[in-house]
Amino acid sequence: MQKKYIVALILLVAGGYFWYSSTQSKTMAVKYVTVKAEKGSLTTAISGSGNLVVDQLATVDPTITGTVASVAVNIGDHVEKGQILFTIINEDLTASALQSLTSFQNAEIGVSQAKTNLINARNGGTETERDRNLLR
């Protein structure tokens, strides 16, 4: 009977030893791999999502109608007061501006003629009056 206890005890100790050794992590030798450094480019991409909130928002409401010919700014650009944002083509407005320029130039010619007439009047009248005076 005592032999049975001794055999059972030996089997119990042996089983405990095998169980203990199998559960323990075995330390392995660390292997280091070295390579020669090479020059190259590194590309990294970052992405994310979220909400953007603007500091200030302004509504642009032109007083004329027409076709937008060009846009001088992009979305998100910082703009200053007085900066040109876009140009508008309006055929009626262009024609009106040319007509106004022609009227202005004609008015300048009229002023020049009036100045000439004033100078002639101060110097003894017009050439016709001088000719009449010479004939007398």
XYZ file of C-alpha atoms in Angstrom:
136
model
C 0.000 0.000 0.000
C 2.852 2.243 0.745
C 4.272 1.481 -2.674
C 1.074 2.773 -4.245
C 1.445 6.088 -2.414
C 5.085 6.411 -3.430
C 4.289 5.660 -7.097
C 1.346 8.081 -6.999
C 3.560 10.736 -5.412
C 6.295 10.235 -8.047
C 3.709 10.452 -10.848
C 2.215 13.556 -9.267
C 5.631 15.264 -8.971
C 6.587 14.277 -12.544
C 3.247 15.543 -13.923
C 3.620 18.799 -12.014
C 7.124 19.278 -13.387
C 6.009 18.734 -17.012
C 3.006 21.019 -16.552
C 5.188 23.756 -14.974
C 7.861 23.562 -17.678
C 5.299 23.708 -20.504
C 3.531 26.792 -19.117
C 6.708 28.791 -18.581
C 7.782 30.954 -21.558
C 11.061 29.960 -22.956
C 13.415 32.842 -23.588
C 14.784 32.722 -27.068
C 17.913 34.421 -28.251
C 17.125 37.772 -29.898
C 18.204 38.034 -33.522
C 19.150 41.433 -34.882
C 19.130 42.053 -38.629
C 21.118 44.984 -39.942
C 20.926 46.478 -43.403
C 22.686 49.334 -45.127
C 20.740 52.619 -44.967
C 19.573 53.929 -48.323
C 18.397 57.345 -49.405
C 14.768 57.404 -50.543
C 11.425 59.050 -50.157
C 8.877 58.355 -47.496
C 5.223 58.748 -48.356
C 2.635 59.100 -45.646
C -1.071 59.714 -46.044
C -3.198 61.154 -43.285
C -6.949 61.257 -43.455
C -9.634 62.317 -41.090
C -13.119 63.641 -40.876
C -14.726 66.497 -39.045
C -16.721 69.685 -39.354
C -15.307 73.050 -40.415
C -16.772 76.267 -39.076
C -16.000 79.644 -40.656
C -15.086 82.692 -38.576
C -17.005 85.132 -40.715
C -19.413 84.674 -43.586
C -20.397 87.349 -46.077
C -22.988 87.297 -48.818
C -21.960 88.948 -52.077
C -24.920 90.489 -53.923
C -23.812 92.440 -57.007
C -26.030 95.347 -58.050
C -25.809 94.388 -61.734
C -26.682 91.250 -63.624
C -24.542 89.471 -66.179
C -22.243 86.557 -66.782
C -19.326 85.891 -64.436
C -16.234 86.169 -66.643
C -13.584 85.218 -64.091
C -13.222 84.377 -60.417
C -10.122 85.799 -58.709
C -10.316 83.799 -55.457
C -10.681 80.181 -54.406
C -12.766 78.576 -51.701
C -11.082 79.124 -48.349
C -8.936 82.093 -49.465
C -8.550 85.023 -47.064
C -9.912 88.175 -48.701
C -9.518 91.831 -47.814
C -11.959 94.716 -48.092
C -11.916 96.151 -51.606
C -10.300 93.080 -53.174
C -11.712 92.039 -56.562
C -13.462 88.696 -56.159
C -14.885 88.231 -59.660
C -15.663 90.124 -62.871
C -19.072 90.276 -64.543
C -19.763 90.871 -68.240
C -22.910 92.907 -68.968
C -23.317 93.968 -72.614
C -25.844 96.726 -71.823
C -23.574 98.208 -69.165
C -20.570 98.096 -71.516
C -22.534 99.888 -74.255
C -23.745 102.487 -71.751
C -20.180 103.091 -70.548
C -18.956 103.614 -74.133
C -21.826 106.019 -74.822
C -20.981 107.966 -71.663
C -17.318 108.141 -72.696
C -18.299 109.495 -76.133
C -20.552 112.112 -74.522
C -17.721 113.133 -72.189
C -15.279 113.507 -75.092
C -17.828 115.614 -77.039
C -18.313 117.801 -73.961
C -14.536 118.321 -73.724
C -14.482 119.423 -77.370
C -17.360 121.840 -76.643
C -15.465 123.303 -73.669
C -12.362 123.751 -75.825
C -14.396 125.572 -78.499
C -16.026 127.764 -75.856
C -12.594 128.719 -74.491
C -11.449 129.637 -77.999
C -14.562 131.779 -78.529
C -13.964 133.508 -75.185
C -10.371 134.320 -76.115
C -11.510 135.678 -79.489
C -14.201 137.789 -77.835
C -11.664 139.280 -75.423
C -9.309 140.052 -78.306
C -11.845 142.024 -80.273
C -14.472 139.613 -81.324
C -14.597 136.886 -83.891
C -12.825 136.932 -87.232
C -16.081 137.913 -88.932
C -16.430 140.958 -86.701
C -12.799 141.923 -87.347
C -13.317 141.597 -91.084
C -16.436 143.804 -90.859
C -14.494 146.397 -88.891
C -11.725 146.402 -91.494
C -14.198 147.007 -94.303
C -15.644 150.102 -92.655
